[in-house]
mmCIF file of C-alpha atoms in Angstrom:
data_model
loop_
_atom_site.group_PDB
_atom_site.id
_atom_site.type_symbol
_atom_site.label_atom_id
_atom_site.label_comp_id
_atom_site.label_asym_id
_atom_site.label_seq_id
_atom_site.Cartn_x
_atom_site.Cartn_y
_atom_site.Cartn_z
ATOM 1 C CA UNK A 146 -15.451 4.786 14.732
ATOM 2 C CA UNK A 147 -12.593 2.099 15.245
ATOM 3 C CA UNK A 148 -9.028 2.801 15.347
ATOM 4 C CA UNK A 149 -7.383 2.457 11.778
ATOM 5 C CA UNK A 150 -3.734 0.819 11.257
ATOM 6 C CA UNK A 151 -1.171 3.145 11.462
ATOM 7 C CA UNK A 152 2.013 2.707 9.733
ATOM 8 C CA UNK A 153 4.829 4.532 8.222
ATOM 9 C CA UNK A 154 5.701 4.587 4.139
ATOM 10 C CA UNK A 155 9.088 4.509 3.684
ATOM 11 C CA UNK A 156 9.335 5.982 0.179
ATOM 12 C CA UNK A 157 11.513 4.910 -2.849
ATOM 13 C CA UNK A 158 13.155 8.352 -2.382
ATOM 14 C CA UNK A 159 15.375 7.399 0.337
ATOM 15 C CA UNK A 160 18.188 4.887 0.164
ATOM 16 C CA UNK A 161 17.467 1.027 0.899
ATOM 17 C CA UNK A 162 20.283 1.236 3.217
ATOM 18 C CA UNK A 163 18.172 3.514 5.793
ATOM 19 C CA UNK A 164 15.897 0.796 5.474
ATOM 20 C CA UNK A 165 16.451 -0.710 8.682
ATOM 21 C CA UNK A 166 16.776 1.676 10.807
ATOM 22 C CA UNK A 167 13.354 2.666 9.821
ATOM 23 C CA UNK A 168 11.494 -0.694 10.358
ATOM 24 C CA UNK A 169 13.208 -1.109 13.665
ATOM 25 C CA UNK A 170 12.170 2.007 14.997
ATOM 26 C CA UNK A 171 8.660 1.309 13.153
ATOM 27 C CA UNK A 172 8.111 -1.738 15.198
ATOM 28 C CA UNK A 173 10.208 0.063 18.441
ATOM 29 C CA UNK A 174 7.238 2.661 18.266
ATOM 30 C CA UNK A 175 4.242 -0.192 18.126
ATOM 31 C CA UNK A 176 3.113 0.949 14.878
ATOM 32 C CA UNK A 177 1.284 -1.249 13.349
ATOM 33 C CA UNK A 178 2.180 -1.181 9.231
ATOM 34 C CA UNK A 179 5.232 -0.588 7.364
ATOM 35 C CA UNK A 180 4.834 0.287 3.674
ATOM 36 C CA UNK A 181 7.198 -0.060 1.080
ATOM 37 C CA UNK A 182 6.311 0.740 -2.633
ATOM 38 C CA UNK A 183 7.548 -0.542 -5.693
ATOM 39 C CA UNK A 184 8.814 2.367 -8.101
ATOM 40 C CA UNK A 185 10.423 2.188 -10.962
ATOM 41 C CA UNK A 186 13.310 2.513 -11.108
ATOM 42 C CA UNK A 187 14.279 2.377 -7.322
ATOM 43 C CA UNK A 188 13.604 -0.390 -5.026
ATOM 44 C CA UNK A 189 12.236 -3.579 -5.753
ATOM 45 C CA UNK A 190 9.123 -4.067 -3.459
ATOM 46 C CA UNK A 191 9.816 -7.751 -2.243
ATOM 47 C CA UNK A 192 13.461 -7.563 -2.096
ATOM 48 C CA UNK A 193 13.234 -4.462 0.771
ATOM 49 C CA UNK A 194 9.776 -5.985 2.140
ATOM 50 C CA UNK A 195 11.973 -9.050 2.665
ATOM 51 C CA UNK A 196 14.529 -7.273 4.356
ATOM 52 C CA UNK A 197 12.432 -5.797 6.570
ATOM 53 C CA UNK A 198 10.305 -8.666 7.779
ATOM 54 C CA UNK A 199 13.846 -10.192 8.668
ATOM 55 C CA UNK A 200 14.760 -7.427 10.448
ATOM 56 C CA UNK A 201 11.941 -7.157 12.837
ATOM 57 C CA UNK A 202 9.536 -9.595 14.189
ATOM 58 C CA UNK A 203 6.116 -8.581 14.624
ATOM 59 C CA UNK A 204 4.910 -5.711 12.642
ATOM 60 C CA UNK A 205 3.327 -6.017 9.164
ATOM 61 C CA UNK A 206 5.158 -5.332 5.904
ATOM 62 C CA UNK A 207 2.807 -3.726 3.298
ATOM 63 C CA UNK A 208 4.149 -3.220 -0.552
ATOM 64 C CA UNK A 209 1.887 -0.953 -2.197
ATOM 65 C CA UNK A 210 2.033 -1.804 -5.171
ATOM 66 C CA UNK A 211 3.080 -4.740 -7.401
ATOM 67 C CA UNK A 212 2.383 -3.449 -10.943
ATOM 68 C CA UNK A 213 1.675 -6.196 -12.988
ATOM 69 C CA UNK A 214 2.905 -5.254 -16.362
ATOM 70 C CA UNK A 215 6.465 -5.695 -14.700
ATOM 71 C CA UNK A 216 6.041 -9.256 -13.071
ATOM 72 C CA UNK A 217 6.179 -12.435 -14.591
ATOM 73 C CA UNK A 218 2.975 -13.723 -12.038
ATOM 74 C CA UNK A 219 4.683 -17.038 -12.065
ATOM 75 C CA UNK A 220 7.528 -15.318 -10.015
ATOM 76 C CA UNK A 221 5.312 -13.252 -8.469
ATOM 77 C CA UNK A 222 3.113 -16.178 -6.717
ATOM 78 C CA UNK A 223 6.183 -17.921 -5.593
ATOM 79 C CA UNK A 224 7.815 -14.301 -3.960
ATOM 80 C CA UNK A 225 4.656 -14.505 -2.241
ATOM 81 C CA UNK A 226 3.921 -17.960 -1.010
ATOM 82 C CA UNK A 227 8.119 -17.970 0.310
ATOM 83 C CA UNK A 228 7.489 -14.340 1.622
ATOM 84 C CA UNK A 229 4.250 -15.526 3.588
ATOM 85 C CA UNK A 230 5.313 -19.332 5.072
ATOM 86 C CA UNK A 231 8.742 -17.561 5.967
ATOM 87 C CA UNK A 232 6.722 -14.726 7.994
ATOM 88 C CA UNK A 233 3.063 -15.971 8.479
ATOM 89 C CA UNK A 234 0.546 -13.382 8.842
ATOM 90 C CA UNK A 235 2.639 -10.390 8.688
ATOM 91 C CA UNK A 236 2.466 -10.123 5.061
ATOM 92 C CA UNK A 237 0.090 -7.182 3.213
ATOM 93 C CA UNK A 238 0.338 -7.319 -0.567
ATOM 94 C CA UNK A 239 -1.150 -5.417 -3.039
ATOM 95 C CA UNK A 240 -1.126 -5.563 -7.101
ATOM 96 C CA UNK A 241 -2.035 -3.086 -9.869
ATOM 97 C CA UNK A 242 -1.545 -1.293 -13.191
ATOM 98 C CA UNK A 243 1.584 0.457 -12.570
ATOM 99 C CA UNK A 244 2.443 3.984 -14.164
ATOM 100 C CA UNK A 245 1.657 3.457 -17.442
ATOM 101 C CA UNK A 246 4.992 6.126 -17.931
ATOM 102 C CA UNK A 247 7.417 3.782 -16.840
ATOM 103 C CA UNK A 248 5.885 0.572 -18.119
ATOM 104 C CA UNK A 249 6.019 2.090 -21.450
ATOM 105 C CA UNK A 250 10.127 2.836 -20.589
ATOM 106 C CA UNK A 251 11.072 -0.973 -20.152
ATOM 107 C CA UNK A 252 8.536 -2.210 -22.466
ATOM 108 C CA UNK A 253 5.738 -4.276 -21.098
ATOM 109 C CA UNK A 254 2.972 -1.611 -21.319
ATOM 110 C CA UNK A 255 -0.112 -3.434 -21.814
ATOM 111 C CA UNK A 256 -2.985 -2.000 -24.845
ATOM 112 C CA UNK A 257 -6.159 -2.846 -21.887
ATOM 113 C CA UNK A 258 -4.520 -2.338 -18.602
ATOM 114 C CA UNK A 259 -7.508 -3.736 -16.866
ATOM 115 C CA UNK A 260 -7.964 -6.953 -18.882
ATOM 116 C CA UNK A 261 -4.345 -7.605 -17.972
ATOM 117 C CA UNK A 262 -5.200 -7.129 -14.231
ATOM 118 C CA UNK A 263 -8.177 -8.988 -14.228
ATOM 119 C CA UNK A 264 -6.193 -11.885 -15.718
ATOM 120 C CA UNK A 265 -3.385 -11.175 -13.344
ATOM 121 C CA UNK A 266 -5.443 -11.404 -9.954
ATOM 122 C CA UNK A 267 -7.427 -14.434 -11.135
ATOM 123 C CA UNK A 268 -4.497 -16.551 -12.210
ATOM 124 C CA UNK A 269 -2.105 -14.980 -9.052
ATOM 125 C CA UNK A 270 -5.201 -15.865 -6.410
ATOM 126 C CA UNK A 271 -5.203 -19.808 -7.609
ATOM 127 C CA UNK A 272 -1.491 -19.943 -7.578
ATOM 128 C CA UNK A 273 -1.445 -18.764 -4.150
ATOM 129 C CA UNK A 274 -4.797 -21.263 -3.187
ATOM 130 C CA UNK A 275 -2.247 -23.856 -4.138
ATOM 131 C CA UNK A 276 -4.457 -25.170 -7.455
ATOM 132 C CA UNK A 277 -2.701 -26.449 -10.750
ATOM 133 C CA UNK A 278 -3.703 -23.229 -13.160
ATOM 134 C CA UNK A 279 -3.493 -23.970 -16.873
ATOM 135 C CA UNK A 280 -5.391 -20.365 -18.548
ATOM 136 C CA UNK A 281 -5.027 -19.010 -22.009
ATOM 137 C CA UNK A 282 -6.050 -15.368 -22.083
ATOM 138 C CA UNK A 283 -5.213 -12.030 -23.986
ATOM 139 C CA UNK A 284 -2.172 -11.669 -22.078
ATOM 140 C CA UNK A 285 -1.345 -14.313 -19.783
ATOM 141 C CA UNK A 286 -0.624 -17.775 -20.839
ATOM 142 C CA UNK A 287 -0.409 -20.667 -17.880
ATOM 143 C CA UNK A 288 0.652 -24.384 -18.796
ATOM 144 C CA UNK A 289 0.049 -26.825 -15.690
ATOM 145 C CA UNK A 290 1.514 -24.354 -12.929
ATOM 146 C CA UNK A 291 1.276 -25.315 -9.468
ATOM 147 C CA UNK A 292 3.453 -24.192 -6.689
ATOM 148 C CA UNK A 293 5.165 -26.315 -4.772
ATOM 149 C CA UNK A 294 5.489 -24.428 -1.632
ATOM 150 C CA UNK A 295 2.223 -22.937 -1.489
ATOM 151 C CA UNK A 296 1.156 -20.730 1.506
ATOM 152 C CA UNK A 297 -0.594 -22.133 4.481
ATOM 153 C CA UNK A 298 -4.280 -20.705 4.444
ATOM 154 C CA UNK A 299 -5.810 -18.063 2.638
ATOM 155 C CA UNK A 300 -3.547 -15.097 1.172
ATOM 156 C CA UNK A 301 -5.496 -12.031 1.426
ATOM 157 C CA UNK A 302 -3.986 -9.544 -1.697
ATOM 158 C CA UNK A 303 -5.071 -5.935 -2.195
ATOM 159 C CA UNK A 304 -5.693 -4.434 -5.604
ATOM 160 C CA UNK A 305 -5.227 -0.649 -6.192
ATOM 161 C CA UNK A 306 -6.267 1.882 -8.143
ATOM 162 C CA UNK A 307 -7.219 5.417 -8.987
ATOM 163 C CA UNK A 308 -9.688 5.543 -11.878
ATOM 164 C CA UNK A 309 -12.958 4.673 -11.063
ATOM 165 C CA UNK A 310 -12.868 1.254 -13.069
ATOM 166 C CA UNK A 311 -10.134 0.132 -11.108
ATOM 167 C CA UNK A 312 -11.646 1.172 -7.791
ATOM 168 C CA UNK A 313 -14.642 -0.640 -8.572
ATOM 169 C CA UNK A 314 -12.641 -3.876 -9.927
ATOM 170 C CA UNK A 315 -11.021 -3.660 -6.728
ATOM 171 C CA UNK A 316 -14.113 -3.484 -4.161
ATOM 172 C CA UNK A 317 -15.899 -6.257 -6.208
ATOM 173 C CA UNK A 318 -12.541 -8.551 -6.054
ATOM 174 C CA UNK A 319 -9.868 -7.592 -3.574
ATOM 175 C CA UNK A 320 -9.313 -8.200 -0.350
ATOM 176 C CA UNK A 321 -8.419 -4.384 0.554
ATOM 177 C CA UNK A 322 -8.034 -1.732 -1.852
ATOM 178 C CA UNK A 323 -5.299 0.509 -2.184
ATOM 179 C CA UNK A 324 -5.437 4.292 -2.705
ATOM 180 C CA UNK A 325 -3.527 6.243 -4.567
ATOM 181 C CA UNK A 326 -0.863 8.565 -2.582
ATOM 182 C CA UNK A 327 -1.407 12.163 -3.006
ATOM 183 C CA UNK A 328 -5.477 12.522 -2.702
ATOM 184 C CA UNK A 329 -7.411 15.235 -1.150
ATOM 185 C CA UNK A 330 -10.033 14.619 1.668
ATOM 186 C CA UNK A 331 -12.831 15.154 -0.403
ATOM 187 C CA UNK A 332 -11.037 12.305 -2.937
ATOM 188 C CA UNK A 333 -10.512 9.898 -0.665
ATOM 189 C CA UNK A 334 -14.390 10.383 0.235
ATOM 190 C CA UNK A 335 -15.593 10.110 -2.957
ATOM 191 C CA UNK A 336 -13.473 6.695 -3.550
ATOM 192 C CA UNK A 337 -14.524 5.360 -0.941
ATOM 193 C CA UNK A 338 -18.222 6.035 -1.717
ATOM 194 C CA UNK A 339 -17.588 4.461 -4.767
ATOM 195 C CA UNK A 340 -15.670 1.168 -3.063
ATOM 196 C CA UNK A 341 -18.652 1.169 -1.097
ATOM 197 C CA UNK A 342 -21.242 1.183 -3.732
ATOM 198 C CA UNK A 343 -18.974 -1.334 -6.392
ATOM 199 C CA UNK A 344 -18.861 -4.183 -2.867
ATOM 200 C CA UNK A 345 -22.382 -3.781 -2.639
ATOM 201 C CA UNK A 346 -23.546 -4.052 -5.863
ATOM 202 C CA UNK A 347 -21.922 -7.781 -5.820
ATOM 203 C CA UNK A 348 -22.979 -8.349 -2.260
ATOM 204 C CA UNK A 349 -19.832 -7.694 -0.652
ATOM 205 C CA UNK A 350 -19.375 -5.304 2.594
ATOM 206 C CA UNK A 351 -16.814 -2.637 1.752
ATOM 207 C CA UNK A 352 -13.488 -4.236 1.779
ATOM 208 C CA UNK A 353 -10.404 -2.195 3.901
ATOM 209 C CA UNK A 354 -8.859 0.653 2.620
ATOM 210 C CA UNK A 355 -5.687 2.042 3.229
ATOM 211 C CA UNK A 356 -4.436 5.650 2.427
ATOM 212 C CA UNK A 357 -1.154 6.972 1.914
ATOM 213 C CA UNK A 358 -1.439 10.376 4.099
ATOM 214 C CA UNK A 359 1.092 13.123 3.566
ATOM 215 C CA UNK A 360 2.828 13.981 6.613
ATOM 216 C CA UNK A 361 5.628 16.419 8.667
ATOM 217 C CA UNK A 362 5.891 17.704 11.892
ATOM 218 C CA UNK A 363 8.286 20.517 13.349
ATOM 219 C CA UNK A 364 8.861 24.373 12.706
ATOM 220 C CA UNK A 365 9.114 23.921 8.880
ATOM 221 C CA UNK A 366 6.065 21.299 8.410
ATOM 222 C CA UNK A 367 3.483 23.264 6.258
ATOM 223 C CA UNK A 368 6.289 24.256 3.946
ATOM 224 C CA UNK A 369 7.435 20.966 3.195
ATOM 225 C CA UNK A 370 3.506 19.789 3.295
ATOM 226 C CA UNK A 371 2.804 22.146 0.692
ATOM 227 C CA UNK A 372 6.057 21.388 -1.779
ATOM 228 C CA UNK A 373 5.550 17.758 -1.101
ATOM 229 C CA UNK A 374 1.788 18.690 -2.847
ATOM 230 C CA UNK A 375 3.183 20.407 -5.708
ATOM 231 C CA UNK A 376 5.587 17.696 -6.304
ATOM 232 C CA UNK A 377 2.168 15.463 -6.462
ATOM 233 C CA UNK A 378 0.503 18.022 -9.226
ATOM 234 C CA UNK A 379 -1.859 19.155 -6.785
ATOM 235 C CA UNK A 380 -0.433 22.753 -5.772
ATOM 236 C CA UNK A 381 -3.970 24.134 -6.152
ATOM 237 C CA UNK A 382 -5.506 22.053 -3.356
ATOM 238 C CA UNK A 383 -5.431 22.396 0.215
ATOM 239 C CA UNK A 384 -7.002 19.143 1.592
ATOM 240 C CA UNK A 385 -4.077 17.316 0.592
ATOM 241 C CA UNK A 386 -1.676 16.114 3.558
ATOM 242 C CA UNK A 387 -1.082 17.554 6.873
ATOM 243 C CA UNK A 388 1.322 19.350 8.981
ATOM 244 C CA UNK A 389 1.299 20.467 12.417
ATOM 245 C CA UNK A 390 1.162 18.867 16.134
ATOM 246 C CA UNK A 391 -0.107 15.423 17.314
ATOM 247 C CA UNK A 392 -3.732 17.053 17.849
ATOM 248 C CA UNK A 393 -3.805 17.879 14.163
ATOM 249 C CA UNK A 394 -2.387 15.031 12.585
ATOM 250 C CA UNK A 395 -4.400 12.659 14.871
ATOM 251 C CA UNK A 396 -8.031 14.523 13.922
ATOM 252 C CA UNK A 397 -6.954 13.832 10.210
ATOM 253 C CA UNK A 398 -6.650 10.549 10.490
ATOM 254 C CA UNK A 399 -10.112 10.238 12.522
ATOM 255 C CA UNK A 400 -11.626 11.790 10.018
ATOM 256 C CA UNK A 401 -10.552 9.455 7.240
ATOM 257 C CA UNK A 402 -11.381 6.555 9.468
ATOM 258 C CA UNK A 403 -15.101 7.987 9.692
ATOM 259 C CA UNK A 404 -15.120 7.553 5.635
ATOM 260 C CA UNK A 405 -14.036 3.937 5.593
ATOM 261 C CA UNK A 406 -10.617 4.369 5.690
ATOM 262 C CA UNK A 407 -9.336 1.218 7.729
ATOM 263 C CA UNK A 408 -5.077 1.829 7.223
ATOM 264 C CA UNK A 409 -3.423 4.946 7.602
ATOM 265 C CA UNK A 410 0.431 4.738 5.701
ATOM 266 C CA UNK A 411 1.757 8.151 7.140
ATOM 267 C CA UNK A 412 3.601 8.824 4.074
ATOM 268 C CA UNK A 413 6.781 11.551 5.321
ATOM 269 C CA UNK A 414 7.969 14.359 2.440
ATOM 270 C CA UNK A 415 11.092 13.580 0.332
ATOM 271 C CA UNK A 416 13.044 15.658 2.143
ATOM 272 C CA UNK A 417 11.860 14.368 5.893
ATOM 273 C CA UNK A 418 15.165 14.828 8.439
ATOM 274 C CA UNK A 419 14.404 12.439 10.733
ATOM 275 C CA UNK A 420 12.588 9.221 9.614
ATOM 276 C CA UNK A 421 13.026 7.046 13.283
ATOM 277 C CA UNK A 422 11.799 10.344 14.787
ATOM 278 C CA UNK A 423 8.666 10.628 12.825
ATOM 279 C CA UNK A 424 8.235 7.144 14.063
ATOM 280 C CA UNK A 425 8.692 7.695 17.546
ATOM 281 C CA UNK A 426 6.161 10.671 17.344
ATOM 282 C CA UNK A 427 3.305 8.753 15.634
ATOM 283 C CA UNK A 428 3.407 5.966 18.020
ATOM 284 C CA UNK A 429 3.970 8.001 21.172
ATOM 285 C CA UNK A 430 2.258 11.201 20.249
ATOM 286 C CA UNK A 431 -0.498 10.578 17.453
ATOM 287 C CA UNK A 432 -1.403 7.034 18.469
ATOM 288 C CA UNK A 433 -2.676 7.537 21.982
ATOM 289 C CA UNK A 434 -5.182 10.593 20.959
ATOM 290 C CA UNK A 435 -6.670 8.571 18.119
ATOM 291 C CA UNK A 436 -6.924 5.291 21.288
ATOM 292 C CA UNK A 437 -8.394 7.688 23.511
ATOM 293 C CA UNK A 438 -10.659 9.218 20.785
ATOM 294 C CA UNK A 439 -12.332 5.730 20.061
ATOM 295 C CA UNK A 440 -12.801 4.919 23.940
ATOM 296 C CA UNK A 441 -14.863 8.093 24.077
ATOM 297 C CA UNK A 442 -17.042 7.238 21.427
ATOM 298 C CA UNK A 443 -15.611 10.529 19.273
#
């Protein structure tokens, strides 16, 4: 079993001005991932994933997800190639439906979802390769467009999803998929079984996959744990997220890794006290169990 990425999610729940405290503490700890997520109507994912590549220097930024109902791709390809010559290699993106909820709300929900993605990640995935893209599909219309500041190299991007047609769309085309936050143990199995299976069947390996993981620690963890769940809709689980002392969290996170999971995104409750603190315990507490774990062949 190797050693999956660990990072911290800092949620759309707390204010962008915590922001850097958090990804300077992130890095401070040697974690390896920051995640950042684009809700509606909160932060805007490259705006704060910006920020916090700025404010730090080696550790990756992650935005998890761009929905692509919301993003003219045009835009979204030259965010990109800026965000990635500006801070080479330190860059994780990842695209997808969005909540079909909110897309509805500011008017841009699409009638096929994944015919608009598949568009989406075609056209975005030449822009970024630096070709001239003229394509007339269903939804996306391209005259002539090539970037002039394309990125140096290949751009990996990450496609997530939670249905079983999107997981499959994105084993058989992304570069990593991204999970859903919220899922049980046995869920996270079963998709990656299925990412698995969907690589395969085009004659891929299975791509990385990273997991949001619900998280607290101190006296009042498994309480907050278990709101956090119910806040999710999944109040009559108990797989989902964990709570408890380094020993704990660090054998959850094994345990994923031994499924295919390849990036952990610690993922604190809403109402977390202490976000540099959570840091500071992953990277001093969790992170040397799961190092020592891998040495011994556990």
């Amino acid at each position: 079993m190797g050693i999956p990425a660990l990072g911290i999610t800092f949620l759309p729940a707390f204010a962008p001005e915590q922001l850097r405290e958090v990804a300077t503490a992130a890095e401070g700890a040697g974690l390896d991932e920051l995640w950042l997520w684009e809700d509606c109507f909160r932060h805007g994912g490259l705006v704060t994933a910006s920020s916090a590549l700025a404010w730090t220097d080696d550790i990756k930024v992650g935005v998890g997800l761009l929905p692509v109902p919301l993003r003219n791709v045009g835009v979204t390809a030259m965010e990109l190639a800026s965000l990635h010559r500006l801070f080479p290699g330190r860059v994780i993106a990842g695209i997808g439906h969005g909540v079909q909820h909110w897309m509805g709300q500011v008017g841009v929900k699409a009638a096929s979802p994944m015919t608009l993605l598949g568009e989406y990640d075609s056209v975005l995935r030449d822009l970024l390769a630096g070709e001239e893209v003229t394509f007339d599909g269903e939804y996306l219309h391209i005259d002539a467009v090539k970037l002039n500041w394309p990125p140096e190299g290949r751009v990996p991007l990450l496609v997530g999803g939670e249905g079983p047609r999107s997981l499959g769309f994105a084993a058989r085309r992304g570069d990593g998929v991204l999970l859903t936050a919220g899922l049980g143990e046995d869920e996270v199995a079963a998709a990656c079984d299925l990412i698995r299976a969907e690589a395969a069947d085009v004659g891929r390996t299975m791509p990385p996959v990273v997991v949001p993981l619900i998280t607290a620690i101190g006296p009042d963890a498994a309480e907050r744990v278990a709101a956090e769940v119910v806040r999710w809709g999944k109040s009559d689980r108990d797989d989902v997220g964990v709570s408890g002392d380094a020993e704990t969290i660090a054998a959850t996170i094994a345990r994923l890794a031994e499924m295919g999971v390849t990036s952990v995104a610690i993922q604190p409750t809403e109402d977390e006290p202490d976000l540099p603190g959570l840091c500071r315990f992953l990277g001093e507490r969790v992170r040397p169990i799961l190092s020592g774990s891998a040495r011994s062949g556990r």
